[in-house]
Amino acid sequence: MTCHNCRTQCRKYGTRGGLQRYQCCQCRKVYTEPHERLFENMYTRVDDGLMALRLLLEGNSVRATERLTGLHRDTILDLLVLAGQKSERLMSSKVQNVPATDVQCDELWGYVFKKESHKFPFEAHDY
């Protein structure tokens, strides 16, 4: 690691909170290695956040996930939005120029023009 002020090489200077610390040999400033946060600006523990996302993937409701993990429902929804944004970025960077010839939609319902009950007698289908 290099010093932010002097741009010289730093030496190891112990640990704090599980992260390596460094001290500049010239100006004597102390730095901690950069934090890696999986959930960006959230202070949620990684284990709790991953468990909440797993529970949501298994089909649990937000409130059930809240009871099981102890996280607040707004935090769970923020985790869900963040996971969606990250997966969208990943998909847009990896999947490009894929031609789609056939598209299958399960349980897609739509009404064209009129429902069956609102049709005039001459428009009704005879079965």
mmCIF file with all atom_site columns, C-alpha atoms in Angstrom:
data_model
loop_
_atom_site.group_PDB
_atom_site.id
_atom_site.type_symbol
_atom_site.label_atom_id
_atom_site.label_alt_id
_atom_site.label_comp_id
_atom_site.label_asym_id
_atom_site.label_entity_id
_atom_site.label_seq_id
_atom_site.pdbx_PDB_ins_code
_atom_site.Cartn_x
_atom_site.Cartn_y
_atom_site.Cartn_z
_atom_site.occupancy
_atom_site.B_iso_or_equiv
_atom_site.pdbx_formal_charge
_atom_site.auth_seq_id
_atom_site.auth_comp_id
_atom_site.auth_asym_id
_atom_site.auth_atom_id
_atom_site.pdbx_PDB_model_num
ATOM 1   C CA . MET A 1 1   ? 0.000   0.000   0.000   1.00 0.00 ? 1   MET A CA 1
ATOM 2   C CA . THR A 1 2   ? 1.223   3.528   -0.740  1.00 0.00 ? 2   THR A CA 1
ATOM 3   C CA . CYS A 1 3   ? 0.727   6.634   1.401   1.00 0.00 ? 3   CYS A CA 1
ATOM 4   C CA . HIS A 1 4   ? -2.012  8.979   0.214   1.00 0.00 ? 4   HIS A CA 1
ATOM 5   C CA . ASN A 1 5   ? 0.089   12.068  1.054   1.00 0.00 ? 5   ASN A CA 1
ATOM 6   C CA . CYS A 1 6   ? 3.715   11.123  0.270   1.00 0.00 ? 6   CYS A CA 1
ATOM 7   C CA . ARG A 1 7   ? 3.125   8.419   -2.330  1.00 0.00 ? 7   ARG A CA 1
ATOM 8   C CA . THR A 1 8   ? 5.758   6.250   -0.636  1.00 0.00 ? 8   THR A CA 1
ATOM 9   C CA . GLN A 1 9   ? 5.523   2.614   0.366   1.00 0.00 ? 9   GLN A CA 1
ATOM 10  C CA . CYS A 1 10  ? 3.928   1.886   3.769   1.00 0.00 ? 10  CYS A CA 1
ATOM 11  C CA . ARG A 1 11  ? 4.795   -0.860  6.222   1.00 0.00 ? 11  ARG A CA 1
ATOM 12  C CA . LYS A 1 12  ? 2.370   -3.187  8.003   1.00 0.00 ? 12  LYS A CA 1
ATOM 13  C CA . TYR A 1 13  ? 1.202   -1.785  11.342  1.00 0.00 ? 13  TYR A CA 1
ATOM 14  C CA . GLY A 1 14  ? -1.073  -4.382  12.950  1.00 0.00 ? 14  GLY A CA 1
ATOM 15  C CA . THR A 1 15  ? -4.757  -5.068  12.399  1.00 0.00 ? 15  THR A CA 1
ATOM 16  C CA . ARG A 1 16  ? -8.002  -3.438  13.463  1.00 0.00 ? 16  ARG A CA 1
ATOM 17  C CA . GLY A 1 17  ? -11.393 -5.037  13.120  1.00 0.00 ? 17  GLY A CA 1
ATOM 18  C CA . GLY A 1 18  ? -9.910  -7.817  11.013  1.00 0.00 ? 18  GLY A CA 1
ATOM 19  C CA . LEU A 1 19  ? -8.423  -5.379  8.479   1.00 0.00 ? 19  LEU A CA 1
ATOM 20  C CA . GLN A 1 20  ? -4.708  -4.819  7.902   1.00 0.00 ? 20  GLN A CA 1
ATOM 21  C CA . ARG A 1 21  ? -3.309  -1.430  8.976   1.00 0.00 ? 21  ARG A CA 1
ATOM 22  C CA . TYR A 1 22  ? -0.330  0.323   7.381   1.00 0.00 ? 22  TYR A CA 1
ATOM 23  C CA . GLN A 1 23  ? 1.963   3.155   8.533   1.00 0.00 ? 23  GLN A CA 1
ATOM 24  C CA . CYS A 1 24  ? 3.853   5.495   6.222   1.00 0.00 ? 24  CYS A CA 1
ATOM 25  C CA . CYS A 1 25  ? 7.593   5.366   6.897   1.00 0.00 ? 25  CYS A CA 1
ATOM 26  C CA . GLN A 1 26  ? 8.005   9.034   5.962   1.00 0.00 ? 26  GLN A CA 1
ATOM 27  C CA . CYS A 1 27  ? 5.058   10.999  7.427   1.00 0.00 ? 27  CYS A CA 1
ATOM 28  C CA . ARG A 1 28  ? 4.019   8.338   10.021  1.00 0.00 ? 28  ARG A CA 1
ATOM 29  C CA . LYS A 1 29  ? 0.312   8.434   9.057   1.00 0.00 ? 29  LYS A CA 1
ATOM 30  C CA . VAL A 1 30  ? -1.637  5.230   9.654   1.00 0.00 ? 30  VAL A CA 1
ATOM 31  C CA . TYR A 1 31  ? -4.064  3.795   7.082   1.00 0.00 ? 31  TYR A CA 1
ATOM 32  C CA . THR A 1 32  ? -6.398  0.831   7.045   1.00 0.00 ? 32  THR A CA 1
ATOM 33  C CA . GLU A 1 33  ? -6.766  -1.335  3.953   1.00 0.00 ? 33  GLU A CA 1
ATOM 34  C CA . PRO A 1 34  ? -9.858  -0.505  1.896   1.00 0.00 ? 34  PRO A CA 1
ATOM 35  C CA . HIS A 1 35  ? -13.100 -2.033  3.151   1.00 0.00 ? 35  HIS A CA 1
ATOM 36  C CA . GLU A 1 36  ? -14.873 -4.417  0.825   1.00 0.00 ? 36  GLU A CA 1
ATOM 37  C CA . ARG A 1 37  ? -18.610 -4.024  1.251   1.00 0.00 ? 37  ARG A CA 1
ATOM 38  C CA . LEU A 1 38  ? -20.837 -6.496  -0.500  1.00 0.00 ? 38  LEU A CA 1
ATOM 39  C CA . PHE A 1 39  ? -23.933 -4.402  0.170   1.00 0.00 ? 39  PHE A CA 1
ATOM 40  C CA . GLU A 1 40  ? -22.358 -1.025  -0.717  1.00 0.00 ? 40  GLU A CA 1
ATOM 41  C CA . ASN A 1 41  ? -23.384 1.592   1.889   1.00 0.00 ? 41  ASN A CA 1
ATOM 42  C CA . MET A 1 42  ? -25.370 -0.773  4.120   1.00 0.00 ? 42  MET A CA 1
ATOM 43  C CA . TYR A 1 43  ? -23.981 -1.816  7.497   1.00 0.00 ? 43  TYR A CA 1
ATOM 44  C CA . THR A 1 44  ? -25.819 -5.133  7.472   1.00 0.00 ? 44  THR A CA 1
ATOM 45  C CA . ARG A 1 45  ? -23.672 -8.155  8.238   1.00 0.00 ? 45  ARG A CA 1
ATOM 46  C CA . VAL A 1 46  ? -22.932 -10.217 5.140   1.00 0.00 ? 46  VAL A CA 1
ATOM 47  C CA . ASP A 1 47  ? -24.323 -13.415 6.692   1.00 0.00 ? 47  ASP A CA 1
ATOM 48  C CA . ASP A 1 48  ? -27.635 -11.754 7.593   1.00 0.00 ? 48  ASP A CA 1
ATOM 49  C CA . GLY A 1 49  ? -28.003 -10.116 4.196   1.00 0.00 ? 49  GLY A CA 1
ATOM 50  C CA . LEU A 1 50  ? -27.288 -13.300 2.283   1.00 0.00 ? 50  LEU A CA 1
ATOM 51  C CA . MET A 1 51  ? -29.710 -15.256 4.482   1.00 0.00 ? 51  MET A CA 1
ATOM 52  C CA . ALA A 1 52  ? -32.447 -12.686 3.803   1.00 0.00 ? 52  ALA A CA 1
ATOM 53  C CA . LEU A 1 53  ? -31.867 -12.942 0.048   1.00 0.00 ? 53  LEU A CA 1
ATOM 54  C CA . ARG A 1 54  ? -31.892 -16.761 0.224   1.00 0.00 ? 54  ARG A CA 1
ATOM 55  C CA . LEU A 1 55  ? -35.179 -16.742 2.111   1.00 0.00 ? 55  LEU A CA 1
ATOM 56  C CA . LEU A 1 56  ? -36.733 -14.398 -0.451  1.00 0.00 ? 56  LEU A CA 1
ATOM 57  C CA . LEU A 1 57  ? -35.514 -16.645 -3.276  1.00 0.00 ? 57  LEU A CA 1
ATOM 58  C CA . GLU A 1 58  ? -37.167 -19.616 -1.590  1.00 0.00 ? 58  GLU A CA 1
ATOM 59  C CA . GLY A 1 59  ? -40.504 -17.807 -1.719  1.00 0.00 ? 59  GLY A CA 1
ATOM 60  C CA . ASN A 1 60  ? -40.789 -16.443 1.815   1.00 0.00 ? 60  ASN A CA 1
ATOM 61  C CA . SER A 1 61  ? -42.595 -13.154 2.292   1.00 0.00 ? 61  SER A CA 1
ATOM 62  C CA . VAL A 1 62  ? -40.794 -10.002 3.392   1.00 0.00 ? 62  VAL A CA 1
ATOM 63  C CA . ARG A 1 63  ? -42.390 -10.128 6.828   1.00 0.00 ? 63  ARG A CA 1
ATOM 64  C CA . ALA A 1 64  ? -41.495 -13.803 7.296   1.00 0.00 ? 64  ALA A CA 1
ATOM 65  C CA . THR A 1 65  ? -37.936 -12.976 6.293   1.00 0.00 ? 65  THR A CA 1
ATOM 66  C CA . GLU A 1 66  ? -38.004 -10.115 8.787   1.00 0.00 ? 66  GLU A CA 1
ATOM 67  C CA . ARG A 1 67  ? -39.035 -12.478 11.594  1.00 0.00 ? 67  ARG A CA 1
ATOM 68  C CA . LEU A 1 68  ? -36.451 -15.129 10.696  1.00 0.00 ? 68  LEU A CA 1
ATOM 69  C CA . THR A 1 69  ? -33.431 -12.843 10.190  1.00 0.00 ? 69  THR A CA 1
ATOM 70  C CA . GLY A 1 70  ? -34.186 -10.037 12.626  1.00 0.00 ? 70  GLY A CA 1
ATOM 71  C CA . LEU A 1 71  ? -33.597 -7.430  9.919   1.00 0.00 ? 71  LEU A CA 1
ATOM 72  C CA . HIS A 1 72  ? -36.020 -4.547  9.395   1.00 0.00 ? 72  HIS A CA 1
ATOM 73  C CA . ARG A 1 73  ? -38.345 -4.894  6.401   1.00 0.00 ? 73  ARG A CA 1
ATOM 74  C CA . ASP A 1 74  ? -37.013 -1.697  4.799   1.00 0.00 ? 74  ASP A CA 1
ATOM 75  C CA . THR A 1 75  ? -33.497 -3.145  4.981   1.00 0.00 ? 75  THR A CA 1
ATOM 76  C CA . ILE A 1 76  ? -34.727 -6.358  3.360   1.00 0.00 ? 76  ILE A CA 1
ATOM 77  C CA . LEU A 1 77  ? -36.394 -4.402  0.559   1.00 0.00 ? 77  LEU A CA 1
ATOM 78  C CA . ASP A 1 78  ? -33.214 -2.322  0.075   1.00 0.00 ? 78  ASP A CA 1
ATOM 79  C CA . LEU A 1 79  ? -31.218 -5.557  -0.179  1.00 0.00 ? 79  LEU A CA 1
ATOM 80  C CA . LEU A 1 80  ? -33.675 -6.855  -2.762  1.00 0.00 ? 80  LEU A CA 1
ATOM 81  C CA . VAL A 1 81  ? -33.425 -3.674  -4.856  1.00 0.00 ? 81  VAL A CA 1
ATOM 82  C CA . LEU A 1 82  ? -29.622 -3.737  -4.646  1.00 0.00 ? 82  LEU A CA 1
ATOM 83  C CA . ALA A 1 83  ? -29.484 -7.399  -5.700  1.00 0.00 ? 83  ALA A CA 1
ATOM 84  C CA . GLY A 1 84  ? -31.803 -6.630  -8.616  1.00 0.00 ? 84  GLY A CA 1
ATOM 85  C CA . GLN A 1 85  ? -29.663 -3.704  -9.770  1.00 0.00 ? 85  GLN A CA 1
ATOM 86  C CA . LYS A 1 86  ? -26.467 -5.747  -9.567  1.00 0.00 ? 86  LYS A CA 1
ATOM 87  C CA . SER A 1 87  ? -27.999 -8.667  -11.456 1.00 0.00 ? 87  SER A CA 1
ATOM 88  C CA . GLU A 1 88  ? -29.333 -6.289  -14.113 1.00 0.00 ? 88  GLU A CA 1
ATOM 89  C CA . ARG A 1 89  ? -25.839 -4.814  -14.592 1.00 0.00 ? 89  ARG A CA 1
ATOM 90  C CA . LEU A 1 90  ? -24.356 -8.307  -14.822 1.00 0.00 ? 90  LEU A CA 1
ATOM 91  C CA . MET A 1 91  ? -26.926 -9.490  -17.360 1.00 0.00 ? 91  MET A CA 1
ATOM 92  C CA . SER A 1 92  ? -26.544 -6.388  -19.532 1.00 0.00 ? 92  SER A CA 1
ATOM 93  C CA . SER A 1 93  ? -22.767 -6.797  -19.585 1.00 0.00 ? 93  SER A CA 1
ATOM 94  C CA . LYS A 1 94  ? -22.728 -10.550 -20.255 1.00 0.00 ? 94  LYS A CA 1
ATOM 95  C CA . VAL A 1 95  ? -25.780 -11.157 -22.448 1.00 0.00 ? 95  VAL A CA 1
ATOM 96  C CA . GLN A 1 96  ? -25.570 -9.083  -25.620 1.00 0.00 ? 96  GLN A CA 1
ATOM 97  C CA . ASN A 1 97  ? -26.698 -9.544  -29.225 1.00 0.00 ? 97  ASN A CA 1
ATOM 98  C CA . VAL A 1 98  ? -28.732 -12.681 -28.564 1.00 0.00 ? 98  VAL A CA 1
ATOM 99  C CA . PRO A 1 99  ? -31.357 -13.095 -31.284 1.00 0.00 ? 99  PRO A CA 1
ATOM 100 C CA . ALA A 1 100 ? -34.702 -14.359 -29.989 1.00 0.00 ? 100 ALA A CA 1
ATOM 101 C CA . THR A 1 101 ? -36.652 -16.391 -32.523 1.00 0.00 ? 101 THR A CA 1
ATOM 102 C CA . ASP A 1 102 ? -39.215 -17.987 -30.189 1.00 0.00 ? 102 ASP A CA 1
ATOM 103 C CA . VAL A 1 103 ? -40.561 -16.518 -26.963 1.00 0.00 ? 103 VAL A CA 1
ATOM 104 C CA . GLN A 1 104 ? -42.588 -18.634 -24.534 1.00 0.00 ? 104 GLN A CA 1
ATOM 105 C CA . CYS A 1 105 ? -44.832 -16.958 -21.981 1.00 0.00 ? 105 CYS A CA 1
ATOM 106 C CA . ASP A 1 106 ? -46.498 -19.159 -19.393 1.00 0.00 ? 106 ASP A CA 1
ATOM 107 C CA . GLU A 1 107 ? -49.869 -18.128 -17.984 1.00 0.00 ? 107 GLU A CA 1
ATOM 108 C CA . LEU A 1 108 ? -50.064 -14.918 -19.972 1.00 0.00 ? 108 LEU A CA 1
ATOM 109 C CA . TRP A 1 109 ? -53.622 -13.669 -20.081 1.00 0.00 ? 109 TRP A CA 1
ATOM 110 C CA . GLY A 1 110 ? -54.888 -10.842 -22.227 1.00 0.00 ? 110 GLY A CA 1
ATOM 111 C CA . TYR A 1 111 ? -58.158 -9.739  -23.672 1.00 0.00 ? 111 TYR A CA 1
ATOM 112 C CA . VAL A 1 112 ? -58.354 -8.534  -27.232 1.00 0.00 ? 112 VAL A CA 1
ATOM 113 C CA . PHE A 1 113 ? -61.128 -6.006  -27.805 1.00 0.00 ? 113 PHE A CA 1
ATOM 114 C CA . LYS A 1 114 ? -63.877 -7.590  -25.665 1.00 0.00 ? 114 LYS A CA 1
ATOM 115 C CA . LYS A 1 115 ? -64.501 -10.197 -23.030 1.00 0.00 ? 115 LYS A CA 1
ATOM 116 C CA . GLU A 1 116 ? -66.719 -13.120 -23.985 1.00 0.00 ? 116 GLU A CA 1
ATOM 117 C CA . SER A 1 117 ? -69.597 -11.930 -21.792 1.00 0.00 ? 117 SER A CA 1
ATOM 118 C CA . HIS A 1 118 ? -69.682 -8.496  -23.437 1.00 0.00 ? 118 HIS A CA 1
ATOM 119 C CA . LYS A 1 119 ? -69.874 -9.737  -27.009 1.00 0.00 ? 119 LYS A CA 1
ATOM 120 C CA . PHE A 1 120 ? -72.956 -9.391  -29.147 1.00 0.00 ? 120 PHE A CA 1
ATOM 121 C CA . PRO A 1 121 ? -74.669 -12.647 -30.163 1.00 0.00 ? 121 PRO A CA 1
ATOM 122 C CA . PHE A 1 122 ? -73.219 -12.513 -33.684 1.00 0.00 ? 122 PHE A CA 1
ATOM 123 C CA . GLU A 1 123 ? -69.666 -12.116 -32.250 1.00 0.00 ? 123 GLU A CA 1
ATOM 124 C CA . ALA A 1 124 ? -69.871 -15.027 -29.805 1.00 0.00 ? 124 ALA A CA 1
ATOM 125 C CA . HIS A 1 125 ? -67.946 -18.215 -30.523 1.00 0.00 ? 125 HIS A CA 1
ATOM 126 C CA . ASP A 1 126 ? -69.987 -21.350 -31.041 1.00 0.00 ? 126 ASP A CA 1
ATOM 127 C CA . TYR A 1 127 ? -68.455 -24.319 -29.321 1.00 0.00 ? 127 TYR A CA 1
#
